[in-house]
Amino acid sequence: MKYKQIHTSQLDKNNLYLKMKSNAESSHLSKRASRISGLGAIHALNKAKQLEQEGYDIIHLEAGELDHDTPQHIIQSAKRSLYDGKTRYTSTQGTLTLRESVACHIYSSRNVSCSPSDVIITPGVKSGIFFTILAIIDPGDEVIIQDPSFPSYSAITSLAEGKPIMWSQSPASGYNYDIDKLSSLINPKTKLIILNDPANPTGNIMKKSTIESIAELAIKNDLWVLTDEIYSQLYFDGIVPYSILSVPSMKDRTILLDGFSKTYAMTGWRLGYGIYPQRLIEPVCSLMLNNHSCIPEFIQDAGIAALNGPQHFVEQLRTELSNRRMLVCETITKARNLSCHTPSGALYVMIDISKTHSPEAISFTEGLLSSGVSLLPGTMISENCTSQVRLAYTVAKPILSTALQRIESFVN
């Protein structure tokens, strides 16, 4: 299908990228609302979808949503639960059956023993991040966050009146993790370290030695560690992520968050879980009770089917994503004035555009959108990624090939 050319003037007419500033500056809204903004990927997606509605052919590579449908056995489990009348309130912490399934999964995937009483079922990992930070952080507390990373970490920290402290991983180093730099950021105000492994947006997976060094710093300085492992099953080349929860003596200071969105193509189901130290169970559940009461039981039954059912979908997905990743990296590496580091996991490739005719991330993505491809500007993830864009390889290889051809044509 040929794409309709988009004129730059049309993009400027309703430039969503340049309208990120929150309307919360209005005197009618709270200061709290002014401290938080929307996710860049959603803004980029909405802009591209708006152009699609106007008749333009856009290939979406901006958001981390798979092109797969949820496996049928998971859907059927939810349907059975609905027909069985499972539509009433449940425990805020989650049903015992799902918490037992999660505990078994954590043991089989991380070799960590935990009790169902250590598990909290959440409406997605993002909510787990939200309630965990609210339960831990007081005004003025400092939270160390990987940079670049998922923007919600900083946004929620600011909402809790904490101070985000960015642990920078430079593009020039391949986004490597500098433990000495991390150590230098820790001071008496530091309360929490947030990890994301495999990482969004870099796709990096931390070495076991790096994880152990972080654990050593956390123990030495009496810090909490929140590890977001939503991409835990999306790893390549046999490089299996090592969870900091697996480190001896870390269980009482680590919150592990994971979920179903990426692994089982369940983004719209809003289902996640956390492994918590016992001293956090009651405060986190109290926050949840006053927010959403509980997770629908038929949704939780779908989670049970996902964890306990056949896993060939996950295995096939991992292989397919690895192949897409290599197509992207091989094409970008050969392309004129583009470069990237090959990720070991997750769904993304960070592309360096510093040598192109449009080396600034927002102008590059705006221009590329006129060629029918939507990427995420690096500046919507980190202020240090001014010459990087994120590509999510979440579409089939034929479509991905077309997108890569359009990118090459635009750059050339």
GROMACS .gro file of C-alpha atoms in nm:
model
  412
    1MET     CA    1   0.000   0.000   0.000
    2LYS     CA    2   0.147   0.337  -0.097
    3TYR     CA    3   0.149   0.603   0.167
    4LYS     CA    4   0.010   0.950   0.120
    5GLN     CA    5   0.275   1.219   0.158
    6ILE     CA    6   0.228   1.437   0.465
    7HIS     CA    7   0.331   1.800   0.437
    8THR     CA    8   0.536   1.949   0.720
    9SER     CA    9   0.287   2.233   0.756
   10GLN     CA   10   0.018   1.981   0.841
   11LEU     CA   11   0.233   1.834   1.117
   12ASP     CA   12   0.302   2.179   1.261
   13LYS     CA   13  -0.069   2.260   1.258
   14ASN     CA   14  -0.136   2.022   1.543
   15ASN     CA   15   0.209   1.929   1.670
   16LEU     CA   16   0.150   1.694   1.960
   17TYR     CA   17   0.521   1.658   2.027
   18LEU     CA   18   0.551   2.029   2.100
   19LYS     CA   19   0.238   2.036   2.316
   20MET     CA   20   0.364   1.809   2.594
   21LYS     CA   21   0.350   2.083   2.856
   22SER     CA   22   0.076   2.004   3.104
   23ASN     CA   23  -0.238   2.212   3.122
   24ALA     CA   24  -0.206   2.165   3.496
   25GLU     CA   25  -0.033   2.503   3.516
   26SER     CA   26  -0.383   2.646   3.529
   27SER     CA   27  -0.458   2.800   3.868
   28HIS     CA   28  -0.767   2.581   3.886
   29LEU     CA   29  -0.560   2.263   3.911
   30SER     CA   30  -0.341   2.129   4.190
   31LYS     CA   31   0.036   2.162   4.207
   32ARG     CA   32   0.039   1.784   4.222
   33ALA     CA   33  -0.116   1.764   3.877
   34SER     CA   34   0.143   2.007   3.740
   35ARG     CA   35   0.425   1.776   3.849
   36ILE     CA   36   0.315   1.490   3.626
   37SER     CA   37   0.281   1.461   3.249
   38GLY     CA   38   0.162   1.203   2.998
   39LEU     CA   39   0.378   0.933   2.842
   40GLY     CA   40   0.560   1.032   2.526
   41ALA     CA   41   0.486   0.702   2.354
   42ILE     CA   42   0.113   0.758   2.397
   43HIS     CA   43   0.138   1.113   2.262
   44ALA     CA   44   0.333   0.986   1.961
   45LEU     CA   45   0.084   0.704   1.906
   46ASN     CA   46  -0.214   0.940   1.926
   47LYS     CA   47  -0.055   1.178   1.677
   48ALA     CA   48   0.011   0.896   1.430
   49LYS     CA   49  -0.340   0.755   1.473
   50GLN     CA   50  -0.487   1.098   1.408
   51LEU     CA   51  -0.303   1.109   1.075
   52GLU     CA   52  -0.424   0.758   0.997
   53GLN     CA   53  -0.781   0.872   1.045
   54GLU     CA   54  -0.713   1.140   0.786
   55GLY     CA   55  -0.616   0.872   0.533
   56TYR     CA   56  -0.239   0.844   0.575
   57ASP     CA   57  -0.059   0.509   0.584
   58ILE     CA   58   0.145   0.503   0.905
   59ILE     CA   59   0.355   0.214   1.036
   60HIS     CA   60   0.349   0.223   1.416
   61LEU     CA   61   0.684   0.156   1.580
   62GLU     CA   62   0.648   0.406   1.865
   63ALA     CA   63   0.470   0.206   2.137
   64GLY     CA   64   0.561  -0.117   2.313
   65GLU     CA   65   0.249  -0.311   2.218
   66LEU     CA   66   0.279  -0.645   2.041
   67ASP     CA   67   0.089  -0.718   1.721
   68HIS     CA   68  -0.021  -1.055   1.865
   69ASP     CA   69  -0.359  -1.144   2.011
   70THR     CA   70  -0.390  -1.289   2.360
   71PRO     CA   71  -0.369  -1.672   2.338
   72GLN     CA   72  -0.711  -1.835   2.314
   73HIS     CA   73  -0.681  -2.054   2.624
   74ILE     CA   74  -0.638  -1.738   2.831
   75ILE     CA   75  -0.942  -1.571   2.674
   76GLN     CA   76  -1.153  -1.884   2.723
   77SER     CA   77  -1.059  -1.898   3.090
   78ALA     CA   78  -1.188  -1.543   3.141
   79LYS     CA   79  -1.508  -1.622   2.951
   80ARG     CA   80  -1.574  -1.928   3.168
   81SER     CA   81  -1.524  -1.719   3.479
   82LEU     CA   82  -1.772  -1.460   3.357
   83TYR     CA   83  -2.032  -1.724   3.281
   84ASP     CA   84  -1.966  -1.878   3.622
   85GLY     CA   85  -2.063  -1.549   3.784
   86LYS     CA   86  -1.718  -1.444   3.903
   87THR     CA   87  -1.804  -1.075   3.885
   88ARG     CA   88  -1.802  -0.978   4.253
   89TYR     CA   89  -1.547  -0.820   4.485
   90THR     CA   90  -1.237  -1.023   4.565
   91SER     CA   91  -0.950  -0.976   4.808
   92THR     CA   92  -0.753  -0.656   4.747
   93GLN     CA   93  -0.432  -0.860   4.764
   94GLY     CA   94  -0.559  -1.096   4.493
   95THR     CA   95  -0.714  -1.441   4.486
   96LEU     CA   96  -0.520  -1.712   4.665
   97THR     CA   97  -0.513  -1.930   4.352
   98LEU     CA   98  -0.344  -1.665   4.139
   99ARG     CA   99  -0.102  -1.574   4.418
  100GLU     CA  100  -0.008  -1.941   4.448
  101SER     CA  101   0.049  -1.957   4.072
  102VAL     CA  102   0.268  -1.646   4.085
  103ALA     CA  103   0.473  -1.788   4.372
  104CYS     CA  104   0.533  -2.107   4.172
  105HIS     CA  105   0.629  -1.904   3.865
  106ILE     CA  106   0.878  -1.696   4.063
  107TYR     CA  107   1.042  -2.013   4.191
  108SER     CA  108   1.065  -2.171   3.847
  109SER     CA  109   1.184  -1.853   3.672
  110ARG     CA  110   1.409  -1.695   3.940
  111ASN     CA  111   1.481  -1.985   4.175
  112VAL     CA  112   1.342  -1.777   4.461
  113SER     CA  113   1.105  -1.927   4.718
  114CYS     CA  114   0.819  -1.703   4.822
  115SER     CA  115   0.482  -1.754   4.985
  116PRO     CA  116   0.146  -1.655   4.834
  117SER     CA  117   0.129  -1.414   5.129
  118ASP     CA  118   0.425  -1.225   4.975
  119VAL     CA  119   0.234  -1.167   4.649
  120ILE     CA  120   0.010  -0.871   4.562
  121ILE     CA  121  -0.193  -0.875   4.240
  122THR     CA  122  -0.196  -0.533   4.073
  123PRO     CA  123  -0.384  -0.368   3.784
  124GLY     CA  124  -0.070  -0.378   3.571
  125VAL     CA  125   0.294  -0.319   3.662
  126LYS     CA  126   0.254   0.059   3.631
  127SER     CA  127   0.006   0.056   3.920
  128GLY     CA  128   0.249  -0.156   4.117
  129ILE     CA  129   0.514   0.111   4.062
  130PHE     CA  130   0.265   0.379   4.168
  131PHE     CA  131   0.155   0.217   4.493
  132THR     CA  132   0.506   0.103   4.586
  133ILE     CA  133   0.652   0.452   4.551
  134LEU     CA  134   0.361   0.604   4.747
  135ALA     CA  135   0.417   0.347   5.023
  136ILE     CA  136   0.792   0.414   5.049
  137ILE     CA  137   0.870   0.773   4.950
  138ASP     CA  138   0.823   1.082   5.167
  139PRO     CA  139   0.870   1.442   5.047
  140GLY     CA  140   1.240   1.508   4.987
  141ASP     CA  141   1.341   1.142   4.962
  142GLU     CA  142   1.569   1.066   4.668
  143VAL     CA  143   1.503   0.786   4.420
  144ILE     CA  144   1.782   0.667   4.190
  145ILE     CA  145   1.652   0.581   3.842
  146GLN     CA  146   1.824   0.441   3.535
  147ASP     CA  147   1.856   0.696   3.257
  148PRO     CA  148   1.724   0.644   2.994
  149SER     CA  149   1.429   0.454   3.136
  150PHE     CA  150   1.050   0.430   3.149
  151PRO     CA  151   0.933   0.790   3.216
  152SER     CA  152   0.670   0.685   3.472
  153TYR     CA  153   0.942   0.615   3.730
  154SER     CA  154   1.036   0.983   3.746
  155ALA     CA  155   0.679   1.106   3.707
  156ILE     CA  156   0.544   0.899   3.996
  157THR     CA  157   0.843   0.987   4.215
  158SER     CA  158   0.771   1.356   4.156
  159LEU     CA  159   0.403   1.300   4.229
  160ALA     CA  160   0.504   1.154   4.568
  161GLU     CA  161   0.717   1.469   4.621
  162GLY     CA  162   1.034   1.264   4.601
  163LYS     CA  163   1.337   1.368   4.398
  164PRO     CA  164   1.436   1.161   4.093
  165ILE     CA  165   1.814   1.118   4.070
  166MET     CA  166   1.919   0.996   3.727
  167TRP     CA  167   2.184   0.723   3.695
  168SER     CA  168   2.294   0.796   3.341
  169GLN     CA  169   2.396   0.532   3.089
  170SER     CA  170   2.544   0.711   2.789
  171PRO     CA  171   2.466   0.606   2.430
  172ALA     CA  172   2.839   0.625   2.351
  173SER     CA  173   2.911   0.347   2.603
  174GLY     CA  174   2.636   0.124   2.469
  175TYR     CA  175   2.426   0.223   2.772
  176ASN     CA  176   2.658   0.030   3.004
  177TYR     CA  177   2.598   0.041   3.380
  178ASP     CA  178   2.865   0.228   3.578
  179ILE     CA  179   2.856   0.107   3.939
  180ASP     CA  180   3.100   0.373   4.058
  181LYS     CA  181   2.866   0.638   3.919
  182LEU     CA  182   2.573   0.476   4.099
  183SER     CA  183   2.767   0.469   4.425
  184SER     CA  184   2.847   0.841   4.392
  185LEU     CA  185   2.474   0.922   4.371
  186ILE     CA  186   2.390   0.763   4.707
  187ASN     CA  187   2.360   0.993   5.009
  188PRO     CA  188   2.161   1.004   5.336
  189LYS     CA  189   1.850   1.121   5.148
  190THR     CA  190   1.851   0.820   4.913
  191LYS     CA  191   1.562   0.584   4.986
  192LEU     CA  192   1.507   0.371   4.676
  193ILE     CA  193   1.681   0.241   4.364
  194ILE     CA  194   1.458   0.152   4.068
  195LEU     CA  195   1.584  -0.107   3.821
  196ASN     CA  196   1.434  -0.216   3.489
  197ASP     CA  197   1.587  -0.535   3.355
  198PRO     CA  198   1.566  -0.608   3.063
  199ALA     CA  199   1.557  -0.235   3.009
  200ASN     CA  200   1.319  -0.008   2.825
  201PRO     CA  201   1.433   0.160   2.600
  202THR     CA  202   1.785   0.018   2.556
  203GLY     CA  203   1.710  -0.355   2.564
  204ASN     CA  204   2.016  -0.405   2.785
  205ILE     CA  205   2.031  -0.691   3.034
  206MET     CA  206   2.242  -0.642   3.344
  207LYS     CA  207   2.527  -0.883   3.414
  208LYS     CA  208   2.498  -1.091   3.728
  209SER     CA  209   2.805  -0.914   3.869
  210THR     CA  210   2.634  -0.576   3.815
  211ILE     CA  211   2.322  -0.694   3.997
  212GLU     CA  212   2.533  -0.823   4.286
  213SER     CA  213   2.718  -0.489   4.309
  214ILE     CA  214   2.386  -0.302   4.323
  215ALA     CA  215   2.267  -0.539   4.596
  216GLU     CA  216   2.585  -0.474   4.792
  217LEU     CA  217   2.526  -0.099   4.775
  218ALA     CA  218   2.161  -0.140   4.877
  219ILE     CA  219   2.253  -0.348   5.181
  220LYS     CA  220   2.541  -0.120   5.281
  221ASN     CA  221   2.323   0.192   5.262
  222ASP     CA  222   1.996   0.033   5.382
  223LEU     CA  223   1.804   0.108   5.062
  224TRP     CA  224   1.491  -0.033   4.904
  225VAL     CA  225   1.519  -0.174   4.552
  226LEU     CA  226   1.223  -0.185   4.314
  227THR     CA  227   1.296  -0.412   4.017
  228ASP     CA  228   1.058  -0.383   3.722
  229GLU     CA  229   1.090  -0.712   3.534
  230ILE     CA  230   0.799  -0.680   3.291
  231TYR     CA  231   1.029  -0.792   3.006
  232SER     CA  232   1.173  -1.085   3.204
  233GLN     CA  233   1.068  -1.347   2.946
  234LEU     CA  234   1.171  -1.141   2.642
  235TYR     CA  235   1.543  -1.219   2.630
  236PHE     CA  236   1.761  -1.328   2.339
  237ASP     CA  237   2.082  -1.516   2.258
  238GLY     CA  238   2.045  -1.728   2.571
  239ILE     CA  239   2.115  -1.428   2.798
  240VAL     CA  240   1.866  -1.497   3.079
  241PRO     CA  241   1.812  -1.201   3.316
  242TYR     CA  242   1.929  -1.247   3.674
  243SER     CA  243   1.690  -1.096   3.927
  244ILE     CA  244   1.821  -0.899   4.222
  245LEU     CA  245   1.557  -1.084   4.426
  246SER     CA  246   1.775  -1.393   4.376
  247VAL     CA  247   2.065  -1.232   4.565
  248PRO     CA  248   2.091  -1.362   4.923
  249SER     CA  249   1.983  -1.109   5.188
  250MET     CA  250   1.790  -0.897   4.935
  251LYS     CA  251   1.443  -1.042   4.985
  252ASP     CA  252   1.354  -0.812   5.275
  253ARG     CA  253   1.442  -0.493   5.084
  254THR     CA  254   1.337  -0.584   4.726
  255ILE     CA  255   1.006  -0.535   4.549
  256LEU     CA  256   0.983  -0.737   4.227
  257LEU     CA  257   0.717  -0.631   3.977
  258ASP     CA  258   0.616  -0.831   3.671
  259GLY     CA  259   0.303  -0.887   3.470
  260PHE     CA  260   0.125  -1.035   3.173
  261SER     CA  261   0.114  -0.749   2.921
  262LYS     CA  262   0.432  -0.817   2.725
  263THR     CA  263   0.480  -1.191   2.775
  264TYR     CA  264   0.124  -1.295   2.690
  265ALA     CA  265   0.009  -1.000   2.473
  266MET     CA  266  -0.230  -0.883   2.745
  267THR     CA  267  -0.171  -0.506   2.755
  268GLY     CA  268  -0.543  -0.427   2.774
  269TRP     CA  269  -0.615  -0.675   3.052
  270ARG     CA  270  -0.425  -0.462   3.306
  271LEU     CA  271  -0.288  -0.743   3.519
  272GLY     CA  272   0.040  -0.755   3.705
  273TYR     CA  273   0.186  -0.871   4.033
  274GLY     CA  274   0.448  -0.786   4.290
  275ILE     CA  275   0.661  -0.984   4.533
  276TYR     CA  276   0.685  -0.772   4.848
  277PRO     CA  277   0.858  -0.787   5.187
  278GLN     CA  278   0.593  -0.861   5.448
  279ARG     CA  279   0.627  -0.517   5.607
  280LEU     CA  280   0.501  -0.358   5.283
  281ILE     CA  281   0.200  -0.584   5.221
  282GLU     CA  282  -0.046  -0.401   5.447
  283PRO     CA  283   0.043  -0.041   5.345
  284VAL     CA  284   0.042  -0.122   4.972
  285CYS     CA  285  -0.289  -0.309   5.000
  286SER     CA  286  -0.438  -0.017   5.195
  287LEU     CA  287  -0.346   0.221   4.913
  288MET     CA  288  -0.494  -0.017   4.658
  289LEU     CA  289  -0.812  -0.066   4.861
  290ASN     CA  290  -0.872   0.309   4.856
  291ASN     CA  291  -0.812   0.326   4.483
  292HIS     CA  292  -0.960   0.031   4.294
  293SER     CA  293  -1.072  -0.212   4.569
  294CYS     CA  294  -0.967  -0.526   4.382
  295ILE     CA  295  -0.883  -0.685   4.048
  296PRO     CA  296  -1.184  -0.853   3.876
  297GLU     CA  297  -1.177  -1.226   3.943
  298PHE     CA  298  -1.230  -1.321   3.578
  299ILE     CA  299  -0.917  -1.119   3.491
  300GLN     CA  300  -0.724  -1.301   3.763
  301ASP     CA  301  -0.844  -1.636   3.630
  302ALA     CA  302  -0.701  -1.538   3.292
  303GLY     CA  303  -0.369  -1.481   3.467
  304ILE     CA  304  -0.384  -1.828   3.619
  305ALA     CA  305  -0.442  -1.976   3.274
  306ALA     CA  306  -0.147  -1.778   3.138
  307LEU     CA  307   0.099  -1.895   3.403
  308ASN     CA  308  -0.022  -2.255   3.434
  309GLY     CA  309  -0.114  -2.320   3.070
  310PRO     CA  310   0.102  -2.408   2.767
  311GLN     CA  311   0.401  -2.178   2.718
  312HIS     CA  312   0.470  -2.237   2.348
  313PHE     CA  313   0.329  -1.889   2.272
  314VAL     CA  314   0.605  -1.733   2.485
  315GLU     CA  315   0.876  -1.946   2.325
  316GLN     CA  316   0.758  -1.863   1.974
  317LEU     CA  317   0.726  -1.495   2.064
  318ARG     CA  318   1.083  -1.486   2.193
  319THR     CA  319   1.213  -1.638   1.869
  320GLU     CA  320   1.006  -1.407   1.653
  321LEU     CA  321   1.113  -1.095   1.841
  322SER     CA  322   1.477  -1.198   1.821
  323ASN     CA  323   1.448  -1.231   1.443
  324ARG     CA  324   1.281  -0.891   1.415
  325ARG     CA  325   1.551  -0.740   1.634
  326MET     CA  326   1.825  -0.874   1.408
  327LEU     CA  327   1.648  -0.745   1.096
  328VAL     CA  328   1.637  -0.397   1.248
  329CYS     CA  329   1.995  -0.397   1.374
  330GLU     CA  330   2.142  -0.537   1.053
  331THR     CA  331   1.953  -0.283   0.843
  332ILE     CA  332   2.038   0.013   1.067
  333THR     CA  333   2.406  -0.085   1.089
  334LYS     CA  334   2.432  -0.094   0.710
  335ALA     CA  335   2.233   0.225   0.660
  336ARG     CA  336   2.398   0.555   0.587
  337ASN     CA  337   2.455   0.778   0.893
  338LEU     CA  338   2.261   0.554   1.134
  339SER     CA  339   2.389   0.327   1.410
  340CYS     CA  340   2.256   0.121   1.700
  341HIS     CA  341   2.357  -0.125   1.969
  342THR     CA  342   2.206  -0.473   1.947
  343PRO     CA  343   1.971  -0.525   2.245
  344SER     CA  344   1.968  -0.844   2.449
  345GLY     CA  345   1.602  -0.823   2.549
  346ALA     CA  346   1.273  -0.629   2.562
  347LEU     CA  347   1.109  -0.485   2.246
  348TYR     CA  348   1.319  -0.187   2.144
  349VAL     CA  349   1.622  -0.059   1.955
  350MET     CA  350   1.769   0.283   2.026
  351ILE     CA  351   1.892   0.434   1.699
  352ASP     CA  352   2.160   0.704   1.688
  353ILE     CA  353   2.069   0.977   1.438
  354SER     CA  354   2.346   1.225   1.524
  355LYS     CA  355   2.510   1.197   1.180
  356THR     CA  356   2.192   1.243   0.977
  357HIS     CA  357   2.062   1.560   0.811
  358SER     CA  358   1.813   1.588   1.099
  359PRO     CA  359   2.011   1.502   1.415
  360GLU     CA  360   1.759   1.630   1.668
  361ALA     CA  361   1.518   1.361   1.788
  362ILE     CA  362   1.187   1.548   1.766
  363SER     CA  363   1.253   1.702   1.425
  364PHE     CA  364   1.374   1.363   1.297
  365THR     CA  365   1.059   1.182   1.410
  366GLU     CA  366   0.837   1.461   1.277
  367GLY     CA  367   1.009   1.438   0.940
  368LEU     CA  368   0.998   1.059   0.939
  369LEU     CA  369   0.626   1.068   1.016
  370SER     CA  370   0.581   1.246   0.685
  371SER     CA  371   0.733   0.933   0.527
  372GLY     CA  372   0.482   0.706   0.699
  373VAL     CA  373   0.676   0.575   1.000
  374SER     CA  374   0.612   0.667   1.363
  375LEU     CA  375   0.903   0.635   1.608
  376LEU     CA  376   0.949   0.772   1.959
  377PRO     CA  377   1.187   1.068   2.004
  378GLY     CA  378   1.458   0.992   2.259
  379THR     CA  379   1.386   1.321   2.433
  380MET     CA  380   1.046   1.185   2.537
  381ILE     CA  381   1.239   0.924   2.738
  382SER     CA  382   1.545   1.115   2.856
  383GLU     CA  383   1.677   1.468   2.818
  384ASN     CA  384   2.014   1.306   2.739
  385CYS     CA  385   1.881   1.127   2.430
  386THR     CA  386   1.860   1.429   2.202
  387SER     CA  387   2.009   1.241   1.906
  388GLN     CA  388   1.842   0.904   1.960
  389VAL     CA  389   1.505   0.761   1.860
  390ARG     CA  390   1.339   0.445   1.986
  391LEU     CA  391   1.205   0.185   1.747
  392ALA     CA  392   0.969  -0.081   1.884
  393TYR     CA  393   0.991  -0.395   1.670
  394THR     CA  394   0.632  -0.491   1.740
  395VAL     CA  395   0.509  -0.556   1.386
  396ALA     CA  396   0.556  -0.851   1.149
  397LYS     CA  397   0.880  -0.869   0.949
  398PRO     CA  398   0.725  -0.772   0.611
  399ILE     CA  399   0.580  -0.454   0.764
  400LEU     CA  400   0.901  -0.395   0.955
  401SER     CA  401   1.100  -0.426   0.631
  402THR     CA  402   0.879  -0.164   0.468
  403ALA     CA  403   0.927   0.068   0.764
  404LEU     CA  404   1.304   0.024   0.749
  405GLN     CA  405   1.301   0.103   0.377
  406ARG     CA  406   1.110   0.424   0.451
  407ILE     CA  407   1.359   0.515   0.724
  408GLU     CA  408   1.653   0.460   0.487
  409SER     CA  409   1.486   0.667   0.216
  410PHE     CA  410   1.419   0.948   0.461
  411VAL     CA  411   1.778   0.949   0.587
  412ASN     CA  412   1.918   0.940   0.235
   0.00000   0.00000   0.00000
